[in-house]
XYZ file of C-alpha atoms in Angstrom:
324
model
C 0.000 0.000 0.000
C 2.933 2.355 0.595
C 3.248 5.069 -2.050
C 1.558 8.230 -3.308
C -2.163 8.266 -2.483
C -4.823 10.943 -2.307
C -6.314 11.531 1.122
C -9.580 10.029 -0.173
C -7.845 6.862 -1.337
C -5.812 6.645 1.880
C -9.051 6.730 3.886
C -10.600 4.107 1.617
C -7.626 1.801 2.157
C -7.811 2.364 5.927
C -11.458 1.289 5.973
C -10.624 -1.724 3.818
C -7.832 -2.829 6.160
C -10.068 -2.362 9.193
C -12.821 -4.476 7.622
C -10.294 -7.179 6.728
C -8.639 -7.223 10.141
C -11.734 -7.339 12.350
C -14.996 -9.080 11.346
C -16.783 -7.001 13.997
C -16.028 -3.753 12.138
C -19.081 -2.444 10.270
C -19.640 0.730 8.241
C -22.892 2.693 8.177
C -23.965 5.860 6.437
C -26.094 7.477 3.777
C -25.160 6.351 0.223
C -21.928 4.683 1.356
C -22.752 1.335 -0.301
C -23.557 1.212 -3.990
C -22.625 4.866 -4.534
C -19.450 4.637 -2.438
C -20.262 7.881 -0.602
C -20.631 11.359 -2.070
C -16.827 11.739 -1.937
C -16.261 8.065 -2.900
C -14.437 7.334 0.346
C -16.204 3.959 0.654
C -16.023 3.133 -3.047
C -15.983 -0.631 -3.706
C -16.269 -1.670 -0.067
C -19.868 -2.915 -0.136
C -19.100 -4.919 -3.264
C -16.152 -6.624 -1.548
C -17.513 -7.028 2.001
C -21.283 -7.272 1.525
C -24.233 -5.121 2.511
C -24.331 -6.540 6.037
C -20.967 -4.899 6.800
C -21.169 -1.789 4.593
C -24.696 -0.625 5.260
C -26.651 2.008 3.330
C -28.597 3.786 6.065
C -31.768 5.881 5.821
C -31.511 9.683 5.888
C -31.580 9.760 9.680
C -28.359 10.822 11.379
C -29.744 10.358 14.884
C -30.799 6.828 13.966
C -27.411 6.064 12.421
C -25.486 7.072 15.553
C -28.079 5.490 17.857
C -27.797 2.203 15.978
C -24.000 2.415 16.217
C -24.261 2.772 19.997
C -26.412 -0.360 20.135
C -23.979 -2.268 17.947
C -21.061 -1.193 20.158
C -22.919 -2.506 23.201
C -23.153 -5.870 21.424
C -19.421 -6.025 20.750
C -19.215 -4.499 17.285
C -16.871 -1.740 16.158
C -19.080 0.626 14.098
C -17.747 3.327 11.787
C -20.445 5.801 10.793
C -20.257 8.441 8.103
C -22.062 11.766 8.407
C -22.486 12.762 4.782
C -21.729 16.462 5.322
C -20.617 18.372 8.409
C -23.802 20.412 8.837
C -25.898 17.236 8.838
C -24.413 16.068 12.142
C -26.675 18.261 14.258
C -29.688 15.881 14.245
C -27.298 13.334 15.821
C -25.738 15.813 18.224
C -27.784 14.637 21.196
C -26.896 10.985 20.540
C -23.195 11.887 20.321
C -22.837 14.174 23.355
C -25.542 12.756 25.646
C -25.131 9.033 24.954
C -21.991 8.121 23.034
C -19.668 10.393 25.029
C -21.040 9.420 28.420
C -21.701 5.667 28.279
C -18.186 4.745 29.418
C -18.366 7.011 32.500
C -21.986 6.121 33.196
C -21.019 2.436 33.330
C -18.010 3.141 35.578
C -15.654 1.956 32.841
C -17.317 -1.416 32.288
C -18.819 -0.467 28.911
C -16.617 0.396 25.943
C -17.844 2.587 23.094
C -15.586 1.830 20.080
C -17.562 4.041 17.673
C -15.865 6.194 15.033
C -17.895 9.080 13.624
C -16.421 10.196 10.299
C -17.349 13.753 9.299
C -16.142 15.617 6.176
C -15.748 19.154 7.531
C -14.809 22.671 6.495
C -15.292 24.756 3.384
C -13.499 25.490 0.164
C -15.535 23.297 -2.191
C -18.178 25.791 -3.321
C -21.028 23.963 -1.619
C -24.454 25.186 -0.528
C -25.673 25.912 3.002
C -24.974 23.304 5.731
C -22.133 21.735 3.701
C -19.133 23.734 4.980
C -19.336 23.792 8.768
C -16.416 23.701 11.206
C -17.949 22.490 14.455
C -14.940 20.878 16.088
C -15.176 23.051 19.230
C -18.568 21.530 20.118
C -17.099 18.047 20.209
C -13.737 18.953 21.731
C -15.660 20.628 24.558
C -17.501 17.379 25.296
C -15.752 15.161 27.839
C -15.665 11.532 26.759
C -15.069 12.154 23.069
C -11.761 11.933 21.280
C -11.546 14.387 18.372
C -8.912 14.178 15.642
C -8.284 15.618 12.190
C -5.584 14.595 9.681
C -4.029 16.990 7.185
C -2.262 14.599 4.796
C -2.638 11.167 3.239
C -0.298 9.332 5.632
C -2.077 10.595 8.726
C -5.506 10.127 7.127
C -4.800 6.429 6.643
C -3.131 5.609 9.913
C -5.132 7.904 12.182
C -8.382 6.404 10.875
C -7.124 2.895 11.584
C -6.013 3.980 15.062
C -9.398 5.625 15.675
C -11.283 2.476 14.666
C -9.080 0.375 16.956
C -9.742 2.706 19.913
C -12.195 1.522 22.593
C -13.321 5.134 23.055
C -15.632 7.098 20.737
C -13.697 9.144 18.185
C -14.995 12.043 16.108
C -12.860 11.865 12.966
C -12.891 15.150 11.036
C -11.841 14.860 7.403
C -10.769 18.071 5.590
C -12.975 17.689 2.546
C -11.222 20.246 0.362
C -7.990 18.260 0.782
C -9.495 14.905 -0.252
C -7.684 15.001 -3.581
C -4.285 16.158 -2.264
C -1.729 13.405 -2.717
C 1.064 12.326 -0.420
C 3.260 9.443 0.633
C 1.655 6.822 2.861
C 4.219 4.882 4.869
C 4.142 1.387 6.331
C 3.538 2.439 9.943
C 1.746 5.268 11.750
C 4.960 6.874 13.107
C 3.062 8.654 15.921
C 0.386 7.805 18.495
C -3.096 9.030 17.591
C -3.045 12.031 19.916
C 0.434 13.421 19.209
C 1.065 16.717 17.441
C 3.703 16.814 14.715
C 6.195 19.494 13.674
C 5.847 19.554 9.896
C 8.268 22.425 9.304
C 10.936 23.460 11.834
C 11.574 27.126 12.545
C 13.004 29.525 15.102
C 11.076 32.813 14.979
C 7.359 31.992 15.456
C 5.096 28.951 15.701
C 2.076 28.446 13.462
C -0.380 25.946 14.969
C -3.024 24.442 12.691
C -4.942 21.252 11.918
C -6.845 19.702 9.043
C -7.244 21.986 6.005
C -5.248 24.901 7.434
C -1.949 23.026 7.774
C -1.304 23.438 4.052
C -2.058 27.175 4.250
C 0.391 27.560 7.137
C 3.100 25.703 5.243
C 2.597 28.093 2.328
C 2.799 31.038 4.736
C 6.047 29.712 6.212
C 7.585 29.457 2.752
C 6.490 33.006 1.922
C 7.784 34.381 5.246
C 11.179 32.844 4.603
C 11.647 35.343 1.784
C 11.532 38.070 4.460
C 14.069 36.246 6.594
C 11.559 34.826 9.061
C 11.747 31.130 9.895
C 8.316 29.954 10.974
C 7.717 26.612 12.642
C 4.515 24.819 11.588
C 2.897 22.390 14.016
C 0.098 20.073 12.874
C -2.105 19.609 15.932
C -3.664 16.360 14.568
C -5.587 15.733 17.809
C -8.071 18.329 19.087
C -9.054 16.363 22.189
C -6.865 15.440 23.914
C -4.291 18.049 22.860
C -0.548 17.417 22.850
C 0.330 20.550 24.814
C 3.868 19.326 25.522
C 4.846 19.632 21.848
C 3.136 23.015 21.531
C 4.750 24.397 24.674
C 8.218 23.308 23.645
C 7.815 24.985 20.268
C 6.345 28.277 21.547
C 8.915 28.569 24.342
C 11.645 28.172 21.738
C 10.238 30.621 19.155
C 8.659 33.148 21.543
C 5.594 33.671 19.358
C 2.503 31.599 18.574
C -0.304 31.950 16.037
C -3.263 29.537 15.941
C -5.014 29.110 12.588
C -8.336 27.359 11.918
C -11.323 27.699 9.585
C -13.858 27.844 12.413
C -14.854 31.256 13.802
C -12.274 32.817 16.100
C -14.930 33.614 18.733
C -14.859 30.748 21.261
C -13.073 28.539 18.731
C -10.389 25.992 19.540
C -7.785 28.747 19.226
C -9.181 30.387 22.367
C -8.274 27.364 24.502
C -4.879 27.016 22.844
C -4.051 30.700 23.278
C -5.145 30.741 26.928
C -3.323 27.546 27.861
C -0.095 28.503 26.069
C -0.160 31.961 27.639
C -0.494 30.381 31.096
C 2.343 27.948 30.513
C 4.719 30.004 28.354
C 4.156 33.556 29.650
C 7.775 34.376 30.501
C 8.998 33.051 27.152
C 6.624 35.080 24.963
C 7.711 38.027 22.827
C 4.093 38.727 21.800
C 0.562 37.557 22.688
C -0.648 34.297 21.186
C -2.670 35.414 18.154
C -5.599 33.725 16.413
C -6.621 33.581 12.765
C -9.947 32.055 11.760
C -13.376 32.527 10.291
C -15.739 35.346 11.188
C -18.504 35.132 13.810
C -21.177 34.781 11.148
C -23.031 31.973 9.365
C -20.955 30.367 6.634
C -21.479 32.516 3.517
C -22.603 31.589 -0.019
C -19.918 29.913 -2.082
C -19.212 33.006 -4.191
C -17.691 34.773 -1.201
C -16.353 31.870 0.855
C -12.790 32.773 -0.140
C -13.268 36.039 1.747
C -14.498 34.160 4.804
C -11.803 31.477 4.936
C -8.340 32.285 6.340
C -5.782 32.492 3.556
C -2.079 33.154 3.076
C -2.441 36.942 3.436
C -4.395 36.742 6.703
C -1.849 34.368 8.217
C 1.054 36.576 7.140
C -0.751 39.640 8.520
C -0.908 37.895 11.900
C 2.796 37.101 11.618
C 3.518 40.800 11.009
C 1.429 41.750 14.046
C 3.280 39.240 16.214
C 6.624 40.704 15.198
C 5.398 44.261 15.783
C 5.240 43.812 19.561
């Protein structure tokens, strides 16, 4: 399997391996069988594993997640697909009130090995409810693990690690990166909840996850022309967070900028900025800054480029950090 794969293909291969390795693994979702999913992530899997393991579900997100909880109680390892990010809200109660709390409610005796796959974020020119970034809701919920890959290697191995976990995992897939290609190695290289330095630097730390990692890498290359060496850290896990890696980087560079598509107001960057300020205060040359979407409903596709953080907005934050 090692070689150049798109993120979509890397996810498909991860699901295939999981189905092969554990007969208790089952997939459920809307149009994931014959169609192979709207993004073709499950393409060919129903044909090869049968419709009792790759199940086309009705248009009922709450029912899909509720059924997955029941299957988990009976010893299965369900992987459910929410077709688009904004469609997860009908299942929100099942996820935060049941799935996240069953382990604690049973005093650890009940495992909930459910993976909830959600294509998230914008950049594909979609209509309303198809470009949401709701990761803060789930990261705020105790009992859920929340992760998001940014490249093909992590997409493959993090999904396999999520499916193998005995805890519920919300797996956020950056849909506008589905067709980006990258090398997929023979082993995961990192535990599921470890951050990764994707570009070393000395002058400031850019912290991102999912679709924004690529933007931050582009910003680091552009900043190098001005003599600034920016370190880029891929968060990978949004709950729990690998604060040790982040702290070490920010203490070394003296500056930190958090970048995500979700609105800045009460977004994940708020927690990161607060925690890093508490732990790195005497090492900082400037406040921890945040770059993200606006506190407004996601706009029509014609103007989504204005809404989404881009290279210029990241570099503007870099300039502000160096102005202190």
